[in-house]
Amino acid sequence: MADQQSILVVSAHAADFVWRAGGAIALYASRGYRVRILCLSFGERGESQGAWKQPGMTIDRVKEIRRAESTGAAGILGAEIRFFDSGDYPIQPTQETIEAMVAEYRELQPAFVLTHSFLDPYNPDHPTANRVTLETRVYAQALGYPAPGKPLDAPPVFIFEPHQPEQCEFKPEVLLDVTPVWEAKHKAMESMEAQTHLWEYYTDLAKRRGTQLKRNAGPNLGLPQSALGEAYMRVFPQVTDRLS
Ligand SMILES: [Zn+2]
């Protein structure tokens, strides 16, 4: 497994990675990458409306439901998942969580990282996930940080699309063609039974991003008639020796 490349996905809540990055996850899993999802919270307070409508619901039961859904979705996409149970509304990562994330970076040496936007006025836990992802990436790079493994290089970090992109200052910089793995993403979305209202929304979004992807790709890329896409922003500059 030493030669297997990997990617790291940091998801604030149990389902965020499915809606926002399920296509990228399935695409890279299908290419033989080890895809590791770190889920900071089950989203037991803020993003489990469906579960809370059931009679006699408790916080522990909501967590169980979200853990099961999320684990199922990760499996459908071909990824591994680890839960930190860092609370919800607000997520409050402990020092142990910080150290565990640094260790994850050093063990995985991911080719790239996916996480939330810097801003999200609808959910403060999303910027928290962004901050922790970027902070622990820096710690993992530091020779003097006391954690096992080789210091991290400089994996690019991509921001996945927030639910209301304009308010989060999200503007697509990368459009990823996820058409070949759409079936897996849709199945993973369907396993999120606490948030059925989002299935159609994210299918429509994929169609719109797919249309924009084709518009920007030009006619010669061999894209299908109905491409499906996911949008991302870059945190750090792209490094290249050619502009094309
Ligand atoms: Zn969330």
Tab-separated table of C-alpha atoms and ligand atoms in Angstrom:
chain	number	residue	atom	x	y	z
A	1	MET	CA	0.000	0.000	0.000
A	2	ALA	CA	3.045	2.259	0.374
A	3	ASP	CA	2.873	3.358	-3.263
A	4	GLN	CA	-0.851	4.027	-3.230
A	5	GLN	CA	-1.626	7.714	-3.586
A	6	SER	CA	-4.223	9.245	-1.328
A	7	ILE	CA	-6.453	12.253	-0.861
A	8	LEU	CA	-7.836	13.792	2.323
A	9	VAL	CA	-11.333	15.216	2.750
A	10	VAL	CA	-12.310	17.185	5.869
A	11	SER	CA	-16.065	17.371	6.379
A	12	ALA	CA	-17.583	19.442	9.175
A	13	HIS	CA	-20.745	17.350	9.423
A	14	ALA	CA	-21.789	13.833	8.592
A	15	ALA	CA	-23.161	14.527	5.123
A	16	ASP	CA	-21.272	17.567	3.838
A	17	PHE	CA	-18.744	15.520	1.892
A	18	VAL	CA	-21.512	13.727	0.006
A	19	TRP	CA	-23.297	16.776	-1.408
A	20	ARG	CA	-20.244	18.923	-2.033
A	21	ALA	CA	-17.453	16.521	-2.999
A	22	GLY	CA	-19.026	13.087	-3.579
A	23	GLY	CA	-18.063	13.206	-7.250
A	24	ALA	CA	-14.389	14.006	-6.595
A	25	ILE	CA	-14.263	11.302	-3.930
A	26	ALA	CA	-15.786	8.637	-6.184
A	27	LEU	CA	-13.635	9.732	-9.131
A	28	TYR	CA	-10.364	9.404	-7.244
A	29	ALA	CA	-11.431	6.174	-5.530
A	30	SER	CA	-12.180	4.763	-9.011
A	31	ARG	CA	-8.651	5.762	-10.050
A	32	GLY	CA	-7.156	3.675	-7.243
A	33	TYR	CA	-6.509	6.443	-4.730
A	34	ARG	CA	-6.992	5.885	-1.032
A	35	VAL	CA	-9.645	8.441	-0.085
A	36	ARG	CA	-9.804	9.283	3.612
A	37	ILE	CA	-12.629	11.399	5.036
A	38	LEU	CA	-12.295	13.051	8.440
A	39	CYS	CA	-15.699	13.985	9.756
A	40	LEU	CA	-15.517	16.464	12.639
A	41	SER	CA	-19.150	16.227	13.761
A	42	PHE	CA	-22.223	14.091	13.214
A	43	GLY	CA	-24.232	17.267	12.616
A	44	GLU	CA	-26.533	16.099	15.378
A	45	ARG	CA	-27.944	19.536	16.174
A	46	GLY	CA	-27.906	21.509	12.971
A	47	GLU	CA	-28.147	19.210	9.964
A	48	SER	CA	-30.403	16.387	11.142
A	49	GLN	CA	-33.835	17.931	10.758
A	50	GLY	CA	-35.340	14.727	9.335
A	51	ALA	CA	-34.131	12.646	12.266
A	52	TRP	CA	-35.427	15.129	14.863
A	53	LYS	CA	-38.918	14.934	13.368
A	54	GLN	CA	-39.161	11.288	14.420
A	55	PRO	CA	-40.923	10.754	17.773
A	56	GLY	CA	-38.815	9.987	20.855
A	57	MET	CA	-35.525	11.034	19.245
A	58	THR	CA	-32.431	11.528	21.430
A	59	ILE	CA	-29.044	13.087	20.704
A	60	ASP	CA	-27.333	9.686	20.900
A	61	ARG	CA	-29.831	8.158	18.513
A	62	VAL	CA	-29.359	11.039	16.039
A	63	LYS	CA	-25.609	10.500	16.162
A	64	GLU	CA	-26.084	6.789	15.527
A	65	ILE	CA	-28.331	7.484	12.544
A	66	ARG	CA	-25.923	10.027	11.065
A	67	ARG	CA	-22.903	7.784	11.652
A	68	ALA	CA	-24.632	4.893	9.889
A	69	GLU	CA	-25.757	7.048	6.942
A	70	SER	CA	-22.372	8.632	6.571
A	71	THR	CA	-20.470	5.365	6.797
A	72	GLY	CA	-22.781	3.898	4.168
A	73	ALA	CA	-22.296	6.890	1.873
A	74	ALA	CA	-18.499	6.776	2.226
A	75	GLY	CA	-18.576	3.073	1.348
A	76	ILE	CA	-20.669	3.725	-1.768
A	77	LEU	CA	-18.149	6.360	-2.877
A	78	GLY	CA	-15.213	4.032	-2.177
A	79	ALA	CA	-13.778	6.021	0.751
A	80	GLU	CA	-12.740	5.441	4.361
A	81	ILE	CA	-14.222	7.624	7.085
A	82	ARG	CA	-13.189	8.608	10.614
A	83	PHE	CA	-15.451	10.469	13.038
A	84	PHE	CA	-14.160	12.859	15.687
A	85	ASP	CA	-17.463	13.681	17.450
A	86	SER	CA	-16.280	17.270	18.131
A	87	GLY	CA	-19.719	18.591	19.029
A	88	ASP	CA	-22.101	20.496	16.785
A	89	TYR	CA	-23.309	24.089	16.886
A	90	PRO	CA	-20.517	24.687	17.685
A	91	ILE	CA	-17.858	22.238	16.562
A	92	GLN	CA	-15.050	22.558	19.115
A	93	PRO	CA	-12.031	20.490	18.098
A	94	THR	CA	-9.960	19.349	21.072
A	95	GLN	CA	-6.175	19.293	21.242
A	96	GLU	CA	-6.403	15.520	20.709
A	97	THR	CA	-8.348	16.095	17.496
A	98	ILE	CA	-5.755	18.608	16.276
A	99	GLU	CA	-2.937	16.162	16.967
A	100	ALA	CA	-4.846	13.309	15.344
A	101	MET	CA	-5.381	15.387	12.212
A	102	VAL	CA	-1.685	16.257	12.011
A	103	ALA	CA	-0.907	12.542	12.302
A	104	GLU	CA	-3.424	11.812	9.520
A	105	TYR	CA	-1.704	14.317	7.209
A	106	ARG	CA	1.704	12.846	7.902
A	107	GLU	CA	0.589	9.271	7.439
A	108	LEU	CA	-1.441	9.900	4.300
A	109	GLN	CA	0.788	12.472	2.569
A	110	PRO	CA	-2.287	13.357	0.483
A	111	ALA	CA	-1.960	14.450	-3.142
A	112	PHE	CA	-4.581	17.108	-2.379
A	113	VAL	CA	-7.065	18.135	0.290
A	114	LEU	CA	-10.761	19.057	0.057
A	115	THR	CA	-12.618	21.111	2.649
A	116	HIS	CA	-15.119	23.895	3.371
A	117	SER	CA	-15.115	27.583	2.450
A	118	PHE	CA	-13.551	30.314	4.605
A	119	LEU	CA	-16.963	31.951	5.062
A	120	ASP	CA	-20.449	30.602	5.622
A	121	PRO	CA	-22.950	32.879	7.371
A	122	TYR	CA	-25.461	30.010	7.443
A	123	ASN	CA	-23.289	27.635	9.401
A	124	PRO	CA	-20.287	28.710	11.509
A	125	ASP	CA	-19.098	25.111	11.775
A	126	HIS	CA	-18.094	25.130	8.105
A	127	PRO	CA	-15.498	27.913	8.494
A	128	THR	CA	-14.310	26.128	11.654
A	129	ALA	CA	-13.624	23.022	9.565
A	130	ASN	CA	-11.783	25.163	7.022
A	131	ARG	CA	-9.628	26.727	9.738
A	132	VAL	CA	-8.760	23.429	11.396
A	133	THR	CA	-7.932	21.836	8.040
A	134	LEU	CA	-5.527	24.640	7.122
A	135	GLU	CA	-4.004	24.949	10.595
A	136	THR	CA	-3.260	21.243	10.926
A	137	ARG	CA	-1.830	21.197	7.387
A	138	VAL	CA	0.670	23.875	8.484
A	139	TYR	CA	1.507	22.016	11.708
A	140	ALA	CA	2.052	18.795	9.747
A	141	GLN	CA	4.581	20.636	7.550
A	142	ALA	CA	6.615	21.908	10.500
A	143	LEU	CA	9.769	19.899	11.215
A	144	GLY	CA	9.530	20.786	14.893
A	145	TYR	CA	5.931	19.698	15.423
A	146	PRO	CA	5.965	16.606	17.649
A	147	ALA	CA	3.970	14.093	15.632
A	148	PRO	CA	4.936	10.763	14.108
A	149	GLY	CA	5.833	10.479	10.433
A	150	LYS	CA	7.543	12.537	7.768
A	151	PRO	CA	6.697	16.275	7.607
A	152	LEU	CA	4.058	17.052	5.032
A	153	ASP	CA	4.922	18.583	1.646
A	154	ALA	CA	2.508	21.209	0.276
A	155	PRO	CA	-0.615	19.449	-0.986
A	156	PRO	CA	-3.021	21.811	-2.780
A	157	VAL	CA	-6.234	22.556	-0.909
A	158	PHE	CA	-9.502	22.857	-2.792
A	159	ILE	CA	-12.639	24.421	-1.327
A	160	PHE	CA	-15.811	22.559	-2.220
A	161	GLU	CA	-19.021	24.383	-3.059
A	162	PRO	CA	-21.099	25.727	-0.150
A	163	HIS	CA	-24.865	25.448	-0.144
A	164	GLN	CA	-25.333	29.161	-0.884
A	165	PRO	CA	-22.168	30.030	-2.776
A	166	GLU	CA	-22.706	33.781	-3.265
A	167	GLN	CA	-23.035	34.487	0.476
A	168	CYS	CA	-19.897	32.439	1.121
A	169	GLU	CA	-17.849	34.356	-1.476
A	170	PHE	CA	-17.476	31.185	-3.504
A	171	LYS	CA	-16.712	31.530	-7.196
A	172	PRO	CA	-15.831	28.429	-9.240
A	173	GLU	CA	-12.165	28.276	-10.244
A	174	VAL	CA	-12.044	24.571	-11.073
A	175	LEU	CA	-14.838	22.597	-12.703
A	176	LEU	CA	-14.448	18.867	-12.245
A	177	ASP	CA	-16.161	16.460	-14.645
A	178	VAL	CA	-17.862	13.857	-12.436
A	179	THR	CA	-20.057	12.329	-15.141
A	180	PRO	CA	-18.351	8.885	-15.011
A	181	VAL	CA	-19.103	8.489	-11.279
A	182	TRP	CA	-22.451	10.241	-11.075
A	183	GLU	CA	-24.337	7.037	-10.319
A	184	ALA	CA	-22.205	6.469	-7.204
A	185	LYS	CA	-22.688	10.066	-6.038
A	186	HIS	CA	-26.430	9.834	-6.501
A	187	LYS	CA	-26.602	6.554	-4.575
A	188	ALA	CA	-24.578	8.124	-1.762
A	189	MET	CA	-26.950	11.100	-1.682
A	190	GLU	CA	-29.926	8.719	-1.477
A	191	SER	CA	-28.417	7.072	1.583
A	192	MET	CA	-28.749	10.420	3.425
A	193	GLU	CA	-32.317	9.878	4.484
A	194	ALA	CA	-32.326	12.718	7.038
A	195	GLN	CA	-31.876	15.243	4.201
A	196	THR	CA	-34.036	13.999	1.336
A	197	HIS	CA	-34.813	17.596	0.315
A	198	LEU	CA	-31.222	17.999	-0.901
A	199	TRP	CA	-31.141	15.123	-3.414
A	200	GLU	CA	-32.836	17.053	-6.197
A	201	TYR	CA	-31.070	20.304	-5.366
A	202	TYR	CA	-27.604	18.778	-5.754
A	203	THR	CA	-28.600	16.904	-8.919
A	204	ASP	CA	-29.698	20.208	-10.472
A	205	LEU	CA	-26.479	21.877	-9.311
A	206	ALA	CA	-24.384	19.132	-10.937
A	207	LYS	CA	-26.222	19.721	-14.225
A	208	ARG	CA	-25.571	23.466	-14.068
A	209	ARG	CA	-21.897	23.016	-13.230
A	210	GLY	CA	-21.716	20.415	-16.019
A	211	THR	CA	-23.127	22.904	-18.539
A	212	GLN	CA	-20.589	25.509	-17.409
A	213	LEU	CA	-17.820	22.932	-17.578
A	214	LYS	CA	-18.631	22.233	-21.222
A	215	ARG	CA	-18.818	25.924	-22.022
A	216	ASN	CA	-15.347	26.442	-20.622
A	217	ALA	CA	-13.807	23.276	-22.040
A	218	GLY	CA	-14.550	23.998	-25.691
A	219	PRO	CA	-15.724	21.408	-28.204
A	220	ASN	CA	-12.666	19.142	-28.351
A	221	LEU	CA	-12.489	17.551	-24.932
A	222	GLY	CA	-14.860	14.684	-25.774
A	223	LEU	CA	-17.280	15.502	-22.987
A	224	PRO	CA	-20.691	13.815	-23.003
A	225	GLN	CA	-23.818	15.660	-24.138
A	226	SER	CA	-25.046	15.972	-20.549
A	227	ALA	CA	-21.944	16.479	-18.448
A	228	LEU	CA	-22.204	16.653	-14.664
A	229	GLY	CA	-19.808	18.742	-12.646
A	230	GLU	CA	-18.593	19.874	-9.247
A	231	ALA	CA	-17.066	23.297	-8.616
A	232	TYR	CA	-14.015	24.075	-6.465
A	233	MET	CA	-11.853	27.028	-5.477
A	234	ARG	CA	-8.120	26.888	-4.805
A	235	VAL	CA	-6.653	28.146	-1.528
A	236	PHE	CA	-3.044	28.331	-2.749
A	237	PRO	CA	-1.645	29.331	-6.155
A	238	GLN	CA	-1.307	26.631	-8.783
A	239	VAL	CA	2.342	25.854	-9.489
A	240	THR	CA	3.186	25.201	-13.134
A	241	ASP	CA	5.862	25.740	-15.769
A	242	ARG	CA	3.402	26.467	-18.553
A	243	LEU	CA	0.390	28.645	-19.081
A	244	SER	CA	-2.094	26.814	-21.252
B	1	ZN	ZN	-22.434	20.981	7.321
